Tab-separated table of C-alpha atoms in Angstrom:
chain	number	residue	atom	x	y	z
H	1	UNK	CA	96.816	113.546	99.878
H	2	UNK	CA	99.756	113.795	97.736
H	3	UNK	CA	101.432	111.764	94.304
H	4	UNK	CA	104.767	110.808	94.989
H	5	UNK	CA	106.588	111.856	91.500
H	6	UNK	CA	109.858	109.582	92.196
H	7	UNK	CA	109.845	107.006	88.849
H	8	UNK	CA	109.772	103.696	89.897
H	9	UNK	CA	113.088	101.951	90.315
H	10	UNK	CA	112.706	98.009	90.037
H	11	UNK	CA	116.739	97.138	90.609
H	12	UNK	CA	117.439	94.319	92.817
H	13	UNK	CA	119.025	94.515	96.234
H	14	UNK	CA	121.326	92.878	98.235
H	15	UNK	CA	120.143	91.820	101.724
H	16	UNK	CA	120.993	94.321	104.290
H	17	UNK	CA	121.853	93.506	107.487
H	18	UNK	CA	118.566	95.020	108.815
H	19	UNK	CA	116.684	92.116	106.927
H	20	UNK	CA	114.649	89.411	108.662
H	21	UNK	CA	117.038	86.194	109.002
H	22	UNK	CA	120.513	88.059	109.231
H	23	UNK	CA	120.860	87.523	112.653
H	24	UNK	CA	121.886	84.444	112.279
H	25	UNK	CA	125.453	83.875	114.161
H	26	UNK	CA	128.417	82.638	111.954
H	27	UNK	CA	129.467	79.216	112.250
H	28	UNK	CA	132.869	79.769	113.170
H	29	UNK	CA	135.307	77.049	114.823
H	30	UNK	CA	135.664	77.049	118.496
H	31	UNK	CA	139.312	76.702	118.742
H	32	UNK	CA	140.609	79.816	119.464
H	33	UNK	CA	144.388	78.223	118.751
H	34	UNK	CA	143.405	77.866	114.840
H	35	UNK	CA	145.784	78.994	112.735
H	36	UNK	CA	145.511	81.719	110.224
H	37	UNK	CA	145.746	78.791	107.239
H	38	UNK	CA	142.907	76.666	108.892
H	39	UNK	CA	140.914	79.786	109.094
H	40	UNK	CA	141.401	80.551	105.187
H	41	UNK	CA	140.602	77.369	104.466
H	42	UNK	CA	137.371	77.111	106.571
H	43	UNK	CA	135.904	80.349	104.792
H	44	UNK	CA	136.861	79.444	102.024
H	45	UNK	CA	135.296	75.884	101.997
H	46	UNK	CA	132.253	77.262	103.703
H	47	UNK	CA	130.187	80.092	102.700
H	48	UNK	CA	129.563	83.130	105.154
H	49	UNK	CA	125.767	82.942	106.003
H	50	UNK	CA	125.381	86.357	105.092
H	51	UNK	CA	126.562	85.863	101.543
H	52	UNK	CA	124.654	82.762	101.657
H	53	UNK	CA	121.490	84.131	102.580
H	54	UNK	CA	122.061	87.064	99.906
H	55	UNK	CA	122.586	84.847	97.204
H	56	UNK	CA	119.833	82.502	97.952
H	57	UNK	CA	117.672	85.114	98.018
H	58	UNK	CA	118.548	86.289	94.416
H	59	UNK	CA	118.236	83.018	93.050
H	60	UNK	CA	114.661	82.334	94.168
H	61	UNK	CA	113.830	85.745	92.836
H	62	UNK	CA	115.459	85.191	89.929
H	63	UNK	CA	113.299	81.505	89.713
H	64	UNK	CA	110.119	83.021	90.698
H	65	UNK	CA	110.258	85.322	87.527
H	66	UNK	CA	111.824	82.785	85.313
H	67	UNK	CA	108.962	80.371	85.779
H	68	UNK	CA	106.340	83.479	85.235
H	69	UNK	CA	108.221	85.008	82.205
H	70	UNK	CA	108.948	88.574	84.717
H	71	UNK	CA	111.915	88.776	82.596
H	72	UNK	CA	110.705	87.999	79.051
H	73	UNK	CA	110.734	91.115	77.311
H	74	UNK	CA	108.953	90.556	73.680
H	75	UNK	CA	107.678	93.392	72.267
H	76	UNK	CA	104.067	94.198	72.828
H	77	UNK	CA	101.506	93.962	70.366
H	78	UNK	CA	99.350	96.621	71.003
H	79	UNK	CA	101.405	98.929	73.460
H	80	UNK	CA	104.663	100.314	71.931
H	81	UNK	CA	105.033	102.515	74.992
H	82	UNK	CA	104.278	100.097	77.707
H	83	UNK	CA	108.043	99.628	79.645
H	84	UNK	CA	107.537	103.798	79.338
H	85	UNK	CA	104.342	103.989	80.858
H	86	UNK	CA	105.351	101.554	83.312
H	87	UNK	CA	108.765	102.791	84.089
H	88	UNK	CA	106.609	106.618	84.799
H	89	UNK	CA	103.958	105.044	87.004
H	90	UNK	CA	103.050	107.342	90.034
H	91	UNK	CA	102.026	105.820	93.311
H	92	UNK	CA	100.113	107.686	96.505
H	93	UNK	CA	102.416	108.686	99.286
H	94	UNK	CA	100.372	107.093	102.203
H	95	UNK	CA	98.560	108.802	106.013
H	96	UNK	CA	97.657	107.498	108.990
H	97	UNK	CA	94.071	106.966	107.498
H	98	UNK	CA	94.782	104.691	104.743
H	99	UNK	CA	97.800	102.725	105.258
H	100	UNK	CA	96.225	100.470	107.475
H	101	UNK	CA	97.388	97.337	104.426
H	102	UNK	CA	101.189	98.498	104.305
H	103	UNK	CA	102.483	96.858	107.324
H	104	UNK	CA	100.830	93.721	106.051
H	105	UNK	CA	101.992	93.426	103.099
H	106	UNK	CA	105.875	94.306	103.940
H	107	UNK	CA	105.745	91.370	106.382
H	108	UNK	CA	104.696	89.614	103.272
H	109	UNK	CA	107.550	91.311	101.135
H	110	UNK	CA	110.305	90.168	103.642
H	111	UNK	CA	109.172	86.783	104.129
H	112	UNK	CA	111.160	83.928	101.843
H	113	UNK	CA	108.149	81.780	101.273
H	114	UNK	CA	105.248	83.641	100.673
H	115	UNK	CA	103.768	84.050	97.043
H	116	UNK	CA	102.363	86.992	98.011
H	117	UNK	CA	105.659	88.473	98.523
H	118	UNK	CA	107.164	87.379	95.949
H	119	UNK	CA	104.214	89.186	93.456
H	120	UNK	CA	105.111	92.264	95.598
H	121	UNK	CA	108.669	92.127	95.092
H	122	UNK	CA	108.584	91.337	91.553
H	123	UNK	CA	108.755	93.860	88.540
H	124	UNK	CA	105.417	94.847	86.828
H	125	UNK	CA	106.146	93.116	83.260
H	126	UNK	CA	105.180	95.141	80.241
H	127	UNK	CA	103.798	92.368	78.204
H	128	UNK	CA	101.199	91.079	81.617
H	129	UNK	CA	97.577	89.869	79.753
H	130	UNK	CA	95.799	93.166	80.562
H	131	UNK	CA	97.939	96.221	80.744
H	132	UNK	CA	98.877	98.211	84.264
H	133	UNK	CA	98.186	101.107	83.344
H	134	UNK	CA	94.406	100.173	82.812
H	135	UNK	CA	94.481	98.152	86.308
H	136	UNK	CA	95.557	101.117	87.785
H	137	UNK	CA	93.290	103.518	86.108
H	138	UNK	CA	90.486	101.764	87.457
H	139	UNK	CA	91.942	101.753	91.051
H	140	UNK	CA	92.105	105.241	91.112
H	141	UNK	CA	88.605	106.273	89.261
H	142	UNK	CA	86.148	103.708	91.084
H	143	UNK	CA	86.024	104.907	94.355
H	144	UNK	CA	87.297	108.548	95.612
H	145	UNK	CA	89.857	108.669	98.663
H	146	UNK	CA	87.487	109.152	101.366
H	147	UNK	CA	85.170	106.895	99.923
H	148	UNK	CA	84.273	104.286	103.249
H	149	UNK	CA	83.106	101.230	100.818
H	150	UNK	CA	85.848	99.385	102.583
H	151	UNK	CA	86.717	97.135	105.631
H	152	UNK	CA	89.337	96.383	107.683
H	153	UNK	CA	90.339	93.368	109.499
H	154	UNK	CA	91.420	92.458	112.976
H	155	UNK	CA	92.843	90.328	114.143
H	156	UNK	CA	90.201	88.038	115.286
H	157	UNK	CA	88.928	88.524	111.659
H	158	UNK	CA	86.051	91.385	112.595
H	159	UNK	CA	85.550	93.906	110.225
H	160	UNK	CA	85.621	97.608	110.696
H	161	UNK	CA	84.503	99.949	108.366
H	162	UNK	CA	87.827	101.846	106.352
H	163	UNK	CA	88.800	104.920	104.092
H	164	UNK	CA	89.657	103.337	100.451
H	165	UNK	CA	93.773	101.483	100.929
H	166	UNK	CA	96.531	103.786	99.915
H	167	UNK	CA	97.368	102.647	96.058
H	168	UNK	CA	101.404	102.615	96.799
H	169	UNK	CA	103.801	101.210	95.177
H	170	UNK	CA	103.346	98.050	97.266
H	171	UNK	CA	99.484	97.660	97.444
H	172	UNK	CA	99.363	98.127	93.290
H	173	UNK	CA	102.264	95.711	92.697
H	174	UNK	CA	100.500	93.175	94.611
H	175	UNK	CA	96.962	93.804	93.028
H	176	UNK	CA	98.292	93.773	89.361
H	177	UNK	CA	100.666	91.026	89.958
H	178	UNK	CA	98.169	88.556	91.535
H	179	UNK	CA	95.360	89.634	88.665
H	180	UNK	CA	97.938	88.299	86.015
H	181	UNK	CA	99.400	85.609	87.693
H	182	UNK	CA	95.810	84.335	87.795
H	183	UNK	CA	94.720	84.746	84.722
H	184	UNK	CA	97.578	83.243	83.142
H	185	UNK	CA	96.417	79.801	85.493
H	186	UNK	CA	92.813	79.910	84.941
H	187	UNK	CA	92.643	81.450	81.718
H	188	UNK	CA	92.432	77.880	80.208
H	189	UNK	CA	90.056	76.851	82.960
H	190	UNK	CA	87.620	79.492	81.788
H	191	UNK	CA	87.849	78.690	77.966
H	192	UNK	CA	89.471	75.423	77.947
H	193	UNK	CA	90.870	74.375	74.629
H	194	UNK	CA	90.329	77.678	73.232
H	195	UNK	CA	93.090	79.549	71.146
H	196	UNK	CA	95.149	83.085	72.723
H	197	UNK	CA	92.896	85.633	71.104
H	198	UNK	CA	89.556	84.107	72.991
H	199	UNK	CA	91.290	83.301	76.617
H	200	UNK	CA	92.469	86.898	76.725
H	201	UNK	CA	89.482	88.470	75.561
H	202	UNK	CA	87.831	86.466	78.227
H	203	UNK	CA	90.364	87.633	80.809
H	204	UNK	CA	89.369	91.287	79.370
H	205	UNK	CA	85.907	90.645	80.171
H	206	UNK	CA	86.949	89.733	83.488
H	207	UNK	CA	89.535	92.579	83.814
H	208	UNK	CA	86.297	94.729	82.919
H	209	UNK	CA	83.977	93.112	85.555
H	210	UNK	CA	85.968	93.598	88.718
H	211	UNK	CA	86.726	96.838	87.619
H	212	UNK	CA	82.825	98.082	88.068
H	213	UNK	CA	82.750	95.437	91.075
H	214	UNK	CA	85.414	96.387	93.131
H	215	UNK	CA	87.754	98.424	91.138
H	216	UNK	CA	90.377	96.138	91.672
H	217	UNK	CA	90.595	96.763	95.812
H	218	UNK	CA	90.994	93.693	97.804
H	219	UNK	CA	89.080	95.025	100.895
H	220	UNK	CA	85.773	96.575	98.878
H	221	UNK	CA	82.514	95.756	100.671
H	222	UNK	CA	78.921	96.258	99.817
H	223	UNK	CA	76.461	96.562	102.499
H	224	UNK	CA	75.138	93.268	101.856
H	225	UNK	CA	78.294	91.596	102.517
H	226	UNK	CA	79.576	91.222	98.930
H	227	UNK	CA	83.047	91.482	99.663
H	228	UNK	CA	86.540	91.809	98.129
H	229	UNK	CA	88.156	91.874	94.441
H	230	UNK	CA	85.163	89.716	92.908
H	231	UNK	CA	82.252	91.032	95.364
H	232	UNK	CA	81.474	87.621	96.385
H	233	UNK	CA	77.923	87.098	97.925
H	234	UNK	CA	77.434	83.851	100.053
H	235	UNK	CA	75.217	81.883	97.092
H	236	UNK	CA	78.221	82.363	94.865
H	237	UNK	CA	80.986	81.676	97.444
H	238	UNK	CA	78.605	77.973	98.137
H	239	UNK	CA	78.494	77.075	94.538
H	240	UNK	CA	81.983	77.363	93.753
H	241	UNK	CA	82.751	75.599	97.029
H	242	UNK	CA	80.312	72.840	96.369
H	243	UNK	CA	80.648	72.753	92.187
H	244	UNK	CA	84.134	74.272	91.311
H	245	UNK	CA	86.742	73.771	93.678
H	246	UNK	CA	87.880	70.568	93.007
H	247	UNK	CA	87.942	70.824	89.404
H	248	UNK	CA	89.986	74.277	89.952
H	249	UNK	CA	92.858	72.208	91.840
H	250	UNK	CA	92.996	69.989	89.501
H	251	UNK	CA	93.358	72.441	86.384
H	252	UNK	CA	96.181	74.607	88.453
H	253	UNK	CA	97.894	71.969	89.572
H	254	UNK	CA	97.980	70.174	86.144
H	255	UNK	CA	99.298	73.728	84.547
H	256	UNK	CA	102.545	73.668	83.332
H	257	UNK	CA	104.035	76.350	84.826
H	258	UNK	CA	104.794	75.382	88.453
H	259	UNK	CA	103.237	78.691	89.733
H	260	UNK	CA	100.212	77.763	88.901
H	261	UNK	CA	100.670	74.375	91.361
H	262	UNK	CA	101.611	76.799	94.296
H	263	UNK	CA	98.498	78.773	93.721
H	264	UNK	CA	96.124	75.739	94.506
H	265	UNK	CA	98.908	74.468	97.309
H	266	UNK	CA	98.913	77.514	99.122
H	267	UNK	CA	95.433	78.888	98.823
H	268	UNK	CA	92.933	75.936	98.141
H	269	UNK	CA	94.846	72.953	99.774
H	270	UNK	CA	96.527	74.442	103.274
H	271	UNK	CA	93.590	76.968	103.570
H	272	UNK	CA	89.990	76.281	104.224
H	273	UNK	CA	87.358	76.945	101.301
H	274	UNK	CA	86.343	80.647	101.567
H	275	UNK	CA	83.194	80.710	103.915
H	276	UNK	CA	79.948	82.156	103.098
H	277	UNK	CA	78.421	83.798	106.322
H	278	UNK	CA	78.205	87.240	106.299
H	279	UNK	CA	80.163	87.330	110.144
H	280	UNK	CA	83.187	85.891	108.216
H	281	UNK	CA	82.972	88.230	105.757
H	282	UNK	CA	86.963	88.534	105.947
H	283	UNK	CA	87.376	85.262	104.402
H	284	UNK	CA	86.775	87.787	101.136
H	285	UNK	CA	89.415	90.902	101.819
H	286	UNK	CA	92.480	89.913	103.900
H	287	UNK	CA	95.057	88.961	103.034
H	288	UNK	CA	96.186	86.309	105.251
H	289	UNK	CA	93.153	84.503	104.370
H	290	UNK	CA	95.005	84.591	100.902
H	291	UNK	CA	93.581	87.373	99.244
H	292	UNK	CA	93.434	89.066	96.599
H	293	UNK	CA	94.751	85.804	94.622
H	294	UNK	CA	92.010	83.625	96.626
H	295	UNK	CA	89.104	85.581	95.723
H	296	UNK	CA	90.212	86.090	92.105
H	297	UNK	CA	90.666	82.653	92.051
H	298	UNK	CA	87.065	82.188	93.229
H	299	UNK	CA	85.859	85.009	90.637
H	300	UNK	CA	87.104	82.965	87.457
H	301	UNK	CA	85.487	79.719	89.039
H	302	UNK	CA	82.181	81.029	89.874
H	303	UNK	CA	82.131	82.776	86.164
H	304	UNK	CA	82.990	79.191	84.689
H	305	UNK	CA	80.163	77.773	86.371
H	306	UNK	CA	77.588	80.159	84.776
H	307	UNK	CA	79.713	79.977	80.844
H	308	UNK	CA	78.886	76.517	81.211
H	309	UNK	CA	75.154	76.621	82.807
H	310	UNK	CA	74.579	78.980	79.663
H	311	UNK	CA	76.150	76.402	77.408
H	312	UNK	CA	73.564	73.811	78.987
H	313	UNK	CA	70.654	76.334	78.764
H	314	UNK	CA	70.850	78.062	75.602
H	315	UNK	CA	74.061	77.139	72.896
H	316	UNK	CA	74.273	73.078	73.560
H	317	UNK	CA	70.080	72.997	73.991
H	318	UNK	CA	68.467	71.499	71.141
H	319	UNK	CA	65.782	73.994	70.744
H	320	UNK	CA	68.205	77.108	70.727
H	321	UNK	CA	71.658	76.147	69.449
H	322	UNK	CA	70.848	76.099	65.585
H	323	UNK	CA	69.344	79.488	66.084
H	324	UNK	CA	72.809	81.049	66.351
H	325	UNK	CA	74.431	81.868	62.415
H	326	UNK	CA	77.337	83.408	63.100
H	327	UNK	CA	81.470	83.151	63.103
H	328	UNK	CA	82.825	81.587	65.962
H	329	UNK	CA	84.149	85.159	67.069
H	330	UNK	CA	80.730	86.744	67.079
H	331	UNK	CA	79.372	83.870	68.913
H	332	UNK	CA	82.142	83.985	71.352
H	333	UNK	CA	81.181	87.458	72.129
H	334	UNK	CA	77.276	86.340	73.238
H	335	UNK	CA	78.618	84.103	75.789
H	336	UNK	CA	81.046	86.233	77.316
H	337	UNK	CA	78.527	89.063	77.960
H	338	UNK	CA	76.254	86.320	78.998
H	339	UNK	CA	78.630	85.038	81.488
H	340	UNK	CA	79.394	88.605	82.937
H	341	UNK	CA	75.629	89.276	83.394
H	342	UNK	CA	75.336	86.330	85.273
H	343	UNK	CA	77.809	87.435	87.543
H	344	UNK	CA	74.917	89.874	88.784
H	345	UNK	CA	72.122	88.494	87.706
H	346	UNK	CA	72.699	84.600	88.366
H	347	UNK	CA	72.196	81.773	85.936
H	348	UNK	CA	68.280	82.081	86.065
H	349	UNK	CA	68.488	86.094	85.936
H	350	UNK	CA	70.177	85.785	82.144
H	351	UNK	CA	68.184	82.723	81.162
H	352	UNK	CA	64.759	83.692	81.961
H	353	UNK	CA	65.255	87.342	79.303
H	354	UNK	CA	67.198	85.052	76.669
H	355	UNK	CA	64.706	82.513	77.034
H	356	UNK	CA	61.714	84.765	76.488
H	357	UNK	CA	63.896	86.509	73.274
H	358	UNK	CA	64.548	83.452	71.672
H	359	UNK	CA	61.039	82.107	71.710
H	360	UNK	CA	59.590	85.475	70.821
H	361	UNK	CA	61.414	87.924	68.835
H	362	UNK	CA	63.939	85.206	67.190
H	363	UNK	CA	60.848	82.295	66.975
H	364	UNK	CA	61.239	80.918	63.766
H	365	UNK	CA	64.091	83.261	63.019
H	366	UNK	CA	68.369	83.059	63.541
H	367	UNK	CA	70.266	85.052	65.446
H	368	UNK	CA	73.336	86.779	62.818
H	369	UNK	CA	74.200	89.704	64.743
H	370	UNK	CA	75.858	89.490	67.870
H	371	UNK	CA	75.849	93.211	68.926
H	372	UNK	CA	71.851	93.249	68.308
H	373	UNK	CA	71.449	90.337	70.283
H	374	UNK	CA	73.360	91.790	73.115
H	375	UNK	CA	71.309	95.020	72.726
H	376	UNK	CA	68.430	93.052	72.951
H	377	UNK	CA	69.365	91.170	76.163
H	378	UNK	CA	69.265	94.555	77.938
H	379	UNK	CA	65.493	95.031	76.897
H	380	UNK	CA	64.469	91.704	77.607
H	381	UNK	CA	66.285	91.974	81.478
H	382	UNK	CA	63.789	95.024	82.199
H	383	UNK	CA	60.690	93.742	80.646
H	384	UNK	CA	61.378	89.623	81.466
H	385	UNK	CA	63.213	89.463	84.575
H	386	UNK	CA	63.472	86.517	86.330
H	387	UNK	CA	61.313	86.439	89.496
H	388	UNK	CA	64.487	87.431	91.488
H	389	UNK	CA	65.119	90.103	90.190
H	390	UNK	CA	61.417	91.675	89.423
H	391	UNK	CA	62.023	94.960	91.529
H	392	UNK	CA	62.099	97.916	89.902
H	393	UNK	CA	65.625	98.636	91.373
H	394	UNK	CA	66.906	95.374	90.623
H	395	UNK	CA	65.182	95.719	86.915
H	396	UNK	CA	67.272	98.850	86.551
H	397	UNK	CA	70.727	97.537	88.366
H	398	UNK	CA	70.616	93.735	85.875
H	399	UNK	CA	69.422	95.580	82.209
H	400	UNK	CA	72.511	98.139	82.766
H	401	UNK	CA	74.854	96.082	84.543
H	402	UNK	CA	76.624	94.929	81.225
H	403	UNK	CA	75.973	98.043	79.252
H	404	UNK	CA	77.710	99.930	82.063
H	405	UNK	CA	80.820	97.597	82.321
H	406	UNK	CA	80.987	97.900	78.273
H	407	UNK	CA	80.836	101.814	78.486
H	408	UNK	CA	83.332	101.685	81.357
H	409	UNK	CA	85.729	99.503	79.696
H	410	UNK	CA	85.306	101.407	76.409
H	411	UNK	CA	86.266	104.621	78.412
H	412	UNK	CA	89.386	102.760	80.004
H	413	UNK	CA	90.329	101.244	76.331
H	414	UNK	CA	89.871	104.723	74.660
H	415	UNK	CA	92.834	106.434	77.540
H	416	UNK	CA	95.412	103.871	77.233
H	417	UNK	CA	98.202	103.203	74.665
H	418	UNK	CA	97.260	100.903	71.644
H	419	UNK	CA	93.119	101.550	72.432
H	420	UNK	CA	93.035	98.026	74.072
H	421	UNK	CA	93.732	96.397	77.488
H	422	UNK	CA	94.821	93.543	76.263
H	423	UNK	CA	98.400	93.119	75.264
């Protein structure tokens, strides 16, 4: 499989008259006695379709990135070479194997109403939350290209069992696009209130976890089910549908930017809630069940849920949250990794080992450094896990899970321009 080495052009186009919706006839008059005058009048008065259509199209492009800030080019803070990097971006020229999403997603492309295709068509901007280039680093290093973790859908939503998507220009625009057009919306569902800094290193520590999850493919799928960008499992897809959804609408719909509003219109309010039997597994991975934004969507939800079951269980419980001496930043760093372990482990999974930490090592002590406390966490998931998870197997998979997203994401950070992902 080859790298196509073209640079990436991003101009804008004119319709051609191959594009859907040209066909439409022109609306001249029927009199075939009309004078030349009458007929410069008429087009003049009245618009040829095709001009029409062509400028209409241009103007809800040019909306689209107005309300998202496509076009707002402020220097980056940590990434002086960003538009470069961005501008050089190589993309896989695609077989008969693994193009099985293109035809999908340029149906998507040429439709006028679809959010989806609009993400596609759009530019990548330089200055998104959490860098492309370290999106697309982890698409290509997660899985290898005959890797079969992967499913594709039929029609009647059955899954079939697939070689990893071809990362074109197409399927990465759409991936990268949707991850920041999401985290700009739920961003302040996730740490409501909070300031830049802490919302974007909480979209980092998301950025990190579906990058060992899923490595950012829509269509990943574990043999248990656990499908798509988030790896969803059917007790996580039930919570959020039972204890998040509504409160999600609500927060994207109250957002200022009007995207946000579509987001919960198109994929929470015309579509059904994601379903959590393993036979409609889909629901996770396509993409006319609204993916990847759905299940990204369902990702920050879920990961609310447990930030705020550890609030209620360790850091607003009377017994534990004078135990914890440190700046707001440090502490801000405890709950993040707790929330990502929880992502594996489940609520009870993290709270049973901090539990058992705080009333032993820290009894009658404070908790001052955040790092050690993390450290600790690992030790206390393989020697106190919660009945769940009391396998060996599963001991090993919840005491590394964080460590291993950390070491990833430090690895990522290292490679990329301005040693961050965040912008």
């Amino acid at each position: 499989m080859g790298w196509n080495m073209k640079p990436v052009d991003f101009h804008m186009e004119l319709a051609s008259k191959e594009e859907k919706g040209l066909a439409a006839p022109f609306t001249l008059g029927s009199s075939k006695s009309m004078t030349e005058n009458n007929k410069i009048d008429e087009t003049a008065s009245e618009p040829i379709p095709i001009i029409e259509h062509a400028l209409d199209k241009i103007e809800k492009t040019k909306s689209f990135q107005s309300l998202f800030g496509w076009g707002d080019n402020v220097a980056n803070r940590n990434c002086d070479t960003c538009q470069e990097e961005i501008r050089n971006m190589r993309y896989m020229q695609c077989n008969a194997q693994n193009n099985y999403l293109e035809a999908e997603m340029k149906t998507a492309v040429e439709s006028q109403s679809s959010l989806l295709g609009d993400l596609i068509r759009a530019p990548i901007k330089s200055n998104s939350i959490i860098k492309a280039s370290c999106i697309q680093m982890g698409m290509n290093t997660k899985f290898g290209v005959s890797s079969k973790t992967f499913r594709q859908c039929n029609a009647a939503g059955a899954a079939r069992q697939a070689f990893r998507p071809c990362i074109s220009e197409n399927y990465f625009k759409m991936v990268n696009n949707s991850f920041e057009l999401v985290s700009s919306c739920m961003k302040d569902f996730i740490a409501p209130g909070k300031d830049e800094e802490t919302q974007n290193l909480d979209v980092r520590a998301v950025y990190a976890l579906i990058n060992i999850e899923s490595g950012f493919h829509v269509n990943a799928m574990s043999g248990t089910g656990a499908g798509g960008i988030g790896q969803f499992t059917a007790p996580a897809i039930q919570d959020v549908n039972s204890n998040e959804l509504n409160a999600v609408r609500i927060s994207l719909e109250g957002n200022k930017n009007p995207l946000c509003g579509r987001l919960s219109m198109e994929l929470l309010d015309k579509m059904e809630p994601m379903r959590a039997g393993k036979a409609q597994s889909c629901d996770r991975i396509s993409l006319k069940n609204g993916n990847p934004m759905k299940n990204m969507i369902y990702t920050y939800a879920y990961l609310k849920g447990v930030k705020a079951d550890m609030n209620n269980m360790i850091f607003e419980n009377k017994n534990y949250k004078n135990k914890f001496r440190m700046s707001e930043f440090d502490l801000n760093k405890i709950k993040r990794a707790l929330m990502v372990w929880s992502h594996n482990t489940g609520p009870a999974g993290t709270w049973t080992p901090a539990k058992t930490l705080l009333n032993s090592f820290y009894r009658g002590k404070t908790v001052t450094n955040a790092d050690q406390f993390i450290q600790q966490m690992q030790q206390y998931m393989q020697k106190f896990p919660a009945s769940a998870n009391k396998s060996s197997a599963r001991r090993k998979e919840t005491s590394r899970y964080f460590p291993e997203i950390t070491k990833t994401l430090n690895n990522i950070e290292n490679a990329v321009g301005g040693g961050t992902c965040v912008n």
